[in-house]
Short mmCIF file of C-alpha atoms and ligand atoms in Angstrom, two decimals:
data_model
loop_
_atom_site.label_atom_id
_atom_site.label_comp_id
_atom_site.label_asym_id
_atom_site.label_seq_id
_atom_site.Cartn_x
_atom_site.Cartn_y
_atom_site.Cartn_z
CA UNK A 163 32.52 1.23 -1.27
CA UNK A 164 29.82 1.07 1.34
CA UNK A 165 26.34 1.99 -0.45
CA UNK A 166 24.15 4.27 2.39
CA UNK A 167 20.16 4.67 2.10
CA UNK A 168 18.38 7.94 2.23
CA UNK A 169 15.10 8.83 1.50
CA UNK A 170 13.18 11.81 0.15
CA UNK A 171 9.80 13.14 1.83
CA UNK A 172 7.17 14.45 -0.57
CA UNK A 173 4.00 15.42 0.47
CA UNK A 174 0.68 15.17 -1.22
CA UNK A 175 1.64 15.86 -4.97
CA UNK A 176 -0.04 16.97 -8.40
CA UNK A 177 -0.49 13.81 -10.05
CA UNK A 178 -2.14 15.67 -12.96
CA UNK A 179 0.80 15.29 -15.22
CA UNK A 180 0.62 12.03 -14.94
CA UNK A 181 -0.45 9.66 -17.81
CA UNK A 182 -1.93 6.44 -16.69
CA UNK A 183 -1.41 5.00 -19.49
CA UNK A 184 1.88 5.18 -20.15
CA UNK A 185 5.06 4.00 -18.95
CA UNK A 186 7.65 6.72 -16.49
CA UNK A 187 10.00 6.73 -19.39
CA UNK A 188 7.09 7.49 -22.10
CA UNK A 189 5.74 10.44 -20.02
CA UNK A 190 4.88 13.16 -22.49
CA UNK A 191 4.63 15.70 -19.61
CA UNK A 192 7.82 14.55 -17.95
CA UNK A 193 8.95 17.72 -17.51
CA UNK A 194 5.62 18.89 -15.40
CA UNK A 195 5.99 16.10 -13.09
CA UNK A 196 7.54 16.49 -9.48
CA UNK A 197 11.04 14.53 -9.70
CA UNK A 198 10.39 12.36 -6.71
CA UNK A 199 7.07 11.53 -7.52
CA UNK A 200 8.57 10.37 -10.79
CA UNK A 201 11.40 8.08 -9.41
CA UNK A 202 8.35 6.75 -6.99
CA UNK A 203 6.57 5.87 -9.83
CA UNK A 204 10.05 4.58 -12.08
CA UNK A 205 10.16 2.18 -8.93
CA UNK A 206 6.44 0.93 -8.77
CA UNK A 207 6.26 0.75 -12.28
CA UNK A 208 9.52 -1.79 -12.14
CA UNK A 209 8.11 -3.59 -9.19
CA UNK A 210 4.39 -3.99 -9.62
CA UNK A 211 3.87 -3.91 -13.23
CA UNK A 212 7.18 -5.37 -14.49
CA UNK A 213 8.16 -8.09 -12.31
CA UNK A 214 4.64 -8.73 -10.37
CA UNK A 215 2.56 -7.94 -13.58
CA UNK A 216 -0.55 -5.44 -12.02
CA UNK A 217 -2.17 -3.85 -14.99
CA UNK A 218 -0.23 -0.54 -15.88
CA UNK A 219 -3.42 1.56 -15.79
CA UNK A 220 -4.20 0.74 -12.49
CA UNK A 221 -0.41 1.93 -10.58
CA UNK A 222 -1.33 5.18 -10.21
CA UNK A 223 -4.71 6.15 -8.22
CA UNK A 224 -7.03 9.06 -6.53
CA UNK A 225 -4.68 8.11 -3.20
CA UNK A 226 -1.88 9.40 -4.53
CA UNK A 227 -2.18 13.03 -4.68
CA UNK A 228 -3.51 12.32 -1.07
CA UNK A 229 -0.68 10.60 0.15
CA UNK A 230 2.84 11.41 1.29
CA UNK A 231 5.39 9.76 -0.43
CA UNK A 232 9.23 8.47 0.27
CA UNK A 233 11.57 7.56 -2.38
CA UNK A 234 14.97 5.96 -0.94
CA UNK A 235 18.03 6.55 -2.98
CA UNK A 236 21.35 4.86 -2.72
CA UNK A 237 24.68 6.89 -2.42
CA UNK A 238 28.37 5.13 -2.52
CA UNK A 239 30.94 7.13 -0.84
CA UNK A 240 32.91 8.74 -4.16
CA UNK A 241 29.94 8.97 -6.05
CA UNK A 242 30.09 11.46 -8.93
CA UNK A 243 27.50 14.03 -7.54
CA UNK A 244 26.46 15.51 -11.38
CA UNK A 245 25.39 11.33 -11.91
CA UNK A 246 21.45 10.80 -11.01
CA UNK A 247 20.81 8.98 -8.62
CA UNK A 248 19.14 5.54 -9.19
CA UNK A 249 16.12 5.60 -6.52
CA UNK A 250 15.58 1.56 -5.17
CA UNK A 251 12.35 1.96 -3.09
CA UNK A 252 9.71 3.69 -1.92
CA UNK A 253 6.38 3.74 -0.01
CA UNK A 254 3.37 6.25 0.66
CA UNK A 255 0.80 6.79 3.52
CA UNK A 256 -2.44 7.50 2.69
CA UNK A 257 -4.77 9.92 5.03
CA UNK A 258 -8.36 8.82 6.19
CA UNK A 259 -10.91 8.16 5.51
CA UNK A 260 -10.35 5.13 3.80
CA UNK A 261 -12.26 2.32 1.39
CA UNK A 262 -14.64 -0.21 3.25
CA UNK A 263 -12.29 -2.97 4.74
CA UNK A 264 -12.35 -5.55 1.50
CA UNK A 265 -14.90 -8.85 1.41
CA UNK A 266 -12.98 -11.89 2.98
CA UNK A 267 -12.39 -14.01 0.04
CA UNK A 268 -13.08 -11.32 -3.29
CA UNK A 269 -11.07 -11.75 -6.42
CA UNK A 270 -10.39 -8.06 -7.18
CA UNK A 271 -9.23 -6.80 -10.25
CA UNK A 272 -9.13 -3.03 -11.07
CA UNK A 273 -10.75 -1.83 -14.28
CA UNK A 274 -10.41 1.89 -15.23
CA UNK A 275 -9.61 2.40 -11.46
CA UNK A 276 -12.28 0.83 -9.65
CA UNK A 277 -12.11 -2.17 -7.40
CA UNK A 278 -14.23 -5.22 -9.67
CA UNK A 279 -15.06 -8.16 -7.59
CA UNK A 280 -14.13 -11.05 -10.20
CA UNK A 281 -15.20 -13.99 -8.15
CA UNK A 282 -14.38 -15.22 -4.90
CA UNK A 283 -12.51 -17.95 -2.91
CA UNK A 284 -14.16 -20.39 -0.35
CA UNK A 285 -12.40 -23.30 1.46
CA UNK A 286 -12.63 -26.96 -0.44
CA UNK A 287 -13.58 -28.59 2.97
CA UNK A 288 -16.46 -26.30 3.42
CA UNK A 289 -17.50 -23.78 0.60
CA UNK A 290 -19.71 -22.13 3.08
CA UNK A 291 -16.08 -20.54 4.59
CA UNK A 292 -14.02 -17.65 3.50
CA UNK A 293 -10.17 -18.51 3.75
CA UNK A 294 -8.21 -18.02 6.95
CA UNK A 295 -5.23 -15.58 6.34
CA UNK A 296 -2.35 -16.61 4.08
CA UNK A 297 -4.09 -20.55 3.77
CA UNK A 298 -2.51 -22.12 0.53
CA UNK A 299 -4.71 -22.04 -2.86
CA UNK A 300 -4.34 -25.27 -3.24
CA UNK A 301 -6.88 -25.74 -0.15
CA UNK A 302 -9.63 -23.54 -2.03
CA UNK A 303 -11.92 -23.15 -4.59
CA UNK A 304 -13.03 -20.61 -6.95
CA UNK A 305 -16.39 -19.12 -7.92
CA UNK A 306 -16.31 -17.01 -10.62
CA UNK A 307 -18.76 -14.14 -10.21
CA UNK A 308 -21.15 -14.99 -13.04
CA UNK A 309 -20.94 -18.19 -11.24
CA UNK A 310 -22.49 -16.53 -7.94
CA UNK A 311 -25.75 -15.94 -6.84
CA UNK A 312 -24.56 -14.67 -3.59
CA UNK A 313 -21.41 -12.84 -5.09
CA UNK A 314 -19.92 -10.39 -2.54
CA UNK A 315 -20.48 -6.68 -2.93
CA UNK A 316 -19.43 -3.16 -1.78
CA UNK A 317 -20.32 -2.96 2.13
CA UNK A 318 -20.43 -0.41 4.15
CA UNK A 319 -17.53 -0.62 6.77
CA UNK A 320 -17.47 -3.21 8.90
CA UNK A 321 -15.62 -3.92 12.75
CA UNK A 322 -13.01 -6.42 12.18
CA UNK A 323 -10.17 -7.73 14.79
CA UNK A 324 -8.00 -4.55 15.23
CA UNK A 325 -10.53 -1.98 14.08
CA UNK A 326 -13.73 -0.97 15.67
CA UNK A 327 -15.32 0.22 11.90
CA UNK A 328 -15.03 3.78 12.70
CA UNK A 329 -11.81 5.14 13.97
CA UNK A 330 -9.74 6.84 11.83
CA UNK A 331 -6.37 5.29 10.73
CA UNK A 332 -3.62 5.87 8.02
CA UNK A 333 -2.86 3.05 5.90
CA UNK A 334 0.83 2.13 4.45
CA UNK A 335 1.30 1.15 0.67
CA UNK A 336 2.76 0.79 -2.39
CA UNK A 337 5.97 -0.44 -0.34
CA UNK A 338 8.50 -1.54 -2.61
CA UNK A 339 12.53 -2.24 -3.05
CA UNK A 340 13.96 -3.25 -6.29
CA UNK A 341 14.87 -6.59 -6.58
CA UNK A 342 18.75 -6.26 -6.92
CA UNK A 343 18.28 -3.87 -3.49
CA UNK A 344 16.38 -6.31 -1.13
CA UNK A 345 17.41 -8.02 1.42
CA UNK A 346 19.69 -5.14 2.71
CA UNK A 347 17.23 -3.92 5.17
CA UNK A 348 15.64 -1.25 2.49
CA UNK A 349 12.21 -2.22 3.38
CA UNK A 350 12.57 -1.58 7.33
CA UNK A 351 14.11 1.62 6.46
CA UNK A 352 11.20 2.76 4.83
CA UNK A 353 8.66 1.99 6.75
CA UNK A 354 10.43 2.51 9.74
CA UNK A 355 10.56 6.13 8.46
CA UNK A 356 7.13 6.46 8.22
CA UNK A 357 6.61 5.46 11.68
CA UNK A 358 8.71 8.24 12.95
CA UNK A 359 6.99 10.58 10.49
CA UNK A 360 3.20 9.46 11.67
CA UNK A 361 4.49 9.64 15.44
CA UNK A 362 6.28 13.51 14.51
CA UNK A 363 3.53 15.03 12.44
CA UNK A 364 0.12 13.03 13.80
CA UNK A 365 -2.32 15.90 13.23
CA UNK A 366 -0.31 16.33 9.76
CA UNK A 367 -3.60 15.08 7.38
CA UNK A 368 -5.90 17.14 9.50
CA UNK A 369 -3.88 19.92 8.78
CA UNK A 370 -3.48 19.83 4.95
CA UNK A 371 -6.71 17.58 3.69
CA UNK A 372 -9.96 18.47 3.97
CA UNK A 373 -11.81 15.19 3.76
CA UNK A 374 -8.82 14.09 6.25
CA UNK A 375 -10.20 17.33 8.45
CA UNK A 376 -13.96 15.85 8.23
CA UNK A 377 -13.14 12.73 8.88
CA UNK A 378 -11.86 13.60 12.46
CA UNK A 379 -14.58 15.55 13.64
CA UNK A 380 -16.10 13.13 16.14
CA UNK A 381 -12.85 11.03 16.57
CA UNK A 382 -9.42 11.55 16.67
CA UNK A 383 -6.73 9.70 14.74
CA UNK A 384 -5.15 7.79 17.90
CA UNK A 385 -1.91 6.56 15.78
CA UNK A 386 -3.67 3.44 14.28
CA UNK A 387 -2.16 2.18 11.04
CA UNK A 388 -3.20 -0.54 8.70
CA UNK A 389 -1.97 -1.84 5.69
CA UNK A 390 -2.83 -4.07 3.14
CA UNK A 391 -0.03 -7.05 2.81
CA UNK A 392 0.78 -9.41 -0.11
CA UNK A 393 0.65 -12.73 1.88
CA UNK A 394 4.15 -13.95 1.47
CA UNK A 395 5.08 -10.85 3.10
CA UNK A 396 3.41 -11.30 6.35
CA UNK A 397 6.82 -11.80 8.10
CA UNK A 398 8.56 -8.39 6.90
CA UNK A 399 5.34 -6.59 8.56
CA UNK A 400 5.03 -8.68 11.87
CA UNK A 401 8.82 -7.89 12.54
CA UNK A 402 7.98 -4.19 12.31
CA UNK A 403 5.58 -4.62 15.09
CA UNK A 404 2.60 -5.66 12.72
CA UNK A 405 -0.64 -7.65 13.57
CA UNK A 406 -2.89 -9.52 11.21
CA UNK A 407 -6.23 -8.71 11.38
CA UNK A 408 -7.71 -12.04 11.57
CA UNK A 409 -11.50 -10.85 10.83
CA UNK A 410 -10.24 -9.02 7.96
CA UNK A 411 -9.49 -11.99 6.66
CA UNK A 412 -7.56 -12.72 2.87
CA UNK A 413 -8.81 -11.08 -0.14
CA UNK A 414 -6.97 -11.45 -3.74
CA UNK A 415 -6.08 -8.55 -6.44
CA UNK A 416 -4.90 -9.05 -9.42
CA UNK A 417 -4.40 -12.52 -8.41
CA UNK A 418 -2.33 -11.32 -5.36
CA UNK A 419 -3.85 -13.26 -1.81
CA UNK A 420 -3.63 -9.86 0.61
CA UNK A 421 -4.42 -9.63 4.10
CA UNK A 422 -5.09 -7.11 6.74
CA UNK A 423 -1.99 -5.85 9.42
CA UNK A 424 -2.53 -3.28 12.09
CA UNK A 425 -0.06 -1.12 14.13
CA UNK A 426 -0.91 1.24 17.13
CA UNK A 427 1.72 3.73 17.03
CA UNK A 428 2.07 6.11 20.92
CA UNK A 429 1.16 9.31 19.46
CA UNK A 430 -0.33 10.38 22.92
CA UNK A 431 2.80 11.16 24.50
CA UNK A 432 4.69 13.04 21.60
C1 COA B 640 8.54 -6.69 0.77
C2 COA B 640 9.79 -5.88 0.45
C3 COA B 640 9.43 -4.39 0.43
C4 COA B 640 10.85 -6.14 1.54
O1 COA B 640 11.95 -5.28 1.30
P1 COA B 640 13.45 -5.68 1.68
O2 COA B 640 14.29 -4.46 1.51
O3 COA B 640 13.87 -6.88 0.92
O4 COA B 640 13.30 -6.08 3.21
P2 COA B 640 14.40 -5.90 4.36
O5 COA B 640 15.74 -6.28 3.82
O6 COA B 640 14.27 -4.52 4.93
O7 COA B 640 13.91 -6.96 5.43
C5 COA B 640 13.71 -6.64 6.80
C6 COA B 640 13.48 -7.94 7.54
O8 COA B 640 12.29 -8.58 7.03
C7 COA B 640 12.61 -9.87 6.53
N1 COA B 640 11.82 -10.08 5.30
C8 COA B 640 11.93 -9.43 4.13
N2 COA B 640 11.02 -9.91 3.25
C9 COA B 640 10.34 -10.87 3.90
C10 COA B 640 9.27 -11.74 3.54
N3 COA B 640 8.73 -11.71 2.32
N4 COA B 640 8.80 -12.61 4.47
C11 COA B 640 9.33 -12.65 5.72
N5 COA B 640 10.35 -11.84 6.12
C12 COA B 640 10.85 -10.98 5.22
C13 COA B 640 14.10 -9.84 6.25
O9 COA B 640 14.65 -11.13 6.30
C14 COA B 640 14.60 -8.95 7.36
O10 COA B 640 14.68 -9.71 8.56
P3 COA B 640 15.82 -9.42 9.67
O11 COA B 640 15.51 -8.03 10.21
O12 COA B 640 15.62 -10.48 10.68
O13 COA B 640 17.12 -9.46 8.96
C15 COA B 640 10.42 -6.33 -0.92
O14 COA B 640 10.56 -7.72 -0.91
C16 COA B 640 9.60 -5.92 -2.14
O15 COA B 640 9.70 -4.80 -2.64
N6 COA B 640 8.81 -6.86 -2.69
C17 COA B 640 8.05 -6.60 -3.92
C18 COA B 640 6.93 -5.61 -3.73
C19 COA B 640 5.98 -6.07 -2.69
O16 COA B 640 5.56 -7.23 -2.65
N7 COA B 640 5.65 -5.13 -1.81
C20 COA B 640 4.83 -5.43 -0.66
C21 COA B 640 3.44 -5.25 -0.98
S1 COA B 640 2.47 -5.63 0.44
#
């Protein structure tokens, strides 16, 4: 029986139900919490704290009742309707303004949900260098941050490659497929689907979030999106029309190398 995606849109949810601390099955306000924002969260929780071990206090964040959310469900032809559906992926977008751009090089860990710069990485053949994007560990070296006089620290934002500093842009995250559903073109799906959306509903944020609304006084968003890529997965972005942000360098969290990917999307002409 041929298994066909589809996705659910939510926008912006109450994540007040939601207890950090414990596990989607362990809820105790279950019952209180939107349905989809729940299977998004059954999914993260399976993919980023089970099987790529990020701290379970630290999957759920002050983005998410910001964002929109998908959650991509699989339905086989004969299905018994009154079964749940198992969702298998999901991503969000989160509305400007964003973070400061992250310190080339930072080890980043997140304690009680705030970025803490644990060390950082410089190159073994000069330790005056931050890494180049995606370089292999085994070509660096590690200071530990009581190790470093000249530690890295919260900067204002900076311009990198792909982004002047001050234009407003929408970042992609929390992308994720289970692992028995990968490889079946889940991933493009989804964030193909938030293309679209972005394209259809550009003034969308403006519309619905305040700080989004202040944040777009002087400049417009102009379709840019950015998101914030696990290394090995450089490839899956760059064939959805993705550039690395060269300036933006590679930063680690929770022991994760990360680097910066842009997209201008044509919102002018919709
Ligand atoms: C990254 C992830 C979302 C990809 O999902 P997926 O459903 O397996 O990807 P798709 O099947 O849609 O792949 C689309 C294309 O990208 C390619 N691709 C997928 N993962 C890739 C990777 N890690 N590196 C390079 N190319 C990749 C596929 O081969 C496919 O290429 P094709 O169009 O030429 O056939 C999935 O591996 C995942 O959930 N990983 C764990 C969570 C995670 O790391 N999220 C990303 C955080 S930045």
């Amino acid at each position: 029986m041929a298994a066909t995606p589809y996705t659910v849109f939510l926008a912006q949810p109450s994540t007040d139900a939601y207890d950090p601390s414990c596990q989607p099955a362990a809820q105790p306000r279950k019952a209180e919490i939107d349905p989809t924002f729940f299977d998004a969260m059954k999914v993260r929780h399976e993919v980023f704290i089970l099987e790529q071990k990020v701290p379970l206090e630290s999957e759920i964040d002050e983005d998410d009742p910001r964002s929109c959310h998908w959650v991509a469900y699989l339905t086989t032809d004969g299905d018994d309707e009154t079964l749940p559906k198992k969702p298998v992926g999901t991503i969000r977008v989160v509305p400007y303004p964003q973070a400061p751009h992250p310190t080339p090089g930072a080890a980043y860990s997140i304690i009680d949900g705030a970025f803490v710069v644990k060390g950082h990485w410089v190159k073994k053949s000069d330790r005056s260098q931050a890494p180049d994007p995606g370089m292999p560990q085994s070509e660096l070296d590690f200071i530990p941050a009581e190790e470093d006089s000249a530690a890295p620290s919260e900067e204002a934002e900076r311009a990198t490659s792909l982004h002047d500093g001050k234009e407003p842009y929408v970042k992609l995250g929390r992308i994720a497929v289970v692992k028995p559903a990968r490889g079946t073109g889940l991933g493009a799906v989804l964030v193909q689907t938030t293309l679209d959306w972005i394209q259809a509903n550009p003034t969308f944020f403006d519309e619905h979030d305040s700080q989004a609304a202040a944040a777009t006084t002087t400049t417009k968003f102009n379709g840019l999106v950015c998101l914030h890529a696990q290394a090995y997965a450089m490839g899956f972005y760059t064939k959805l029309g993705f550039e690395v942000d060269e300036q933006m360098g590679t930063w680690w969290e929770e022991g994760m190398p990360h680097v910066g990917m842009f997209r201008r999307l044509d919102i002018q002409s919709v």
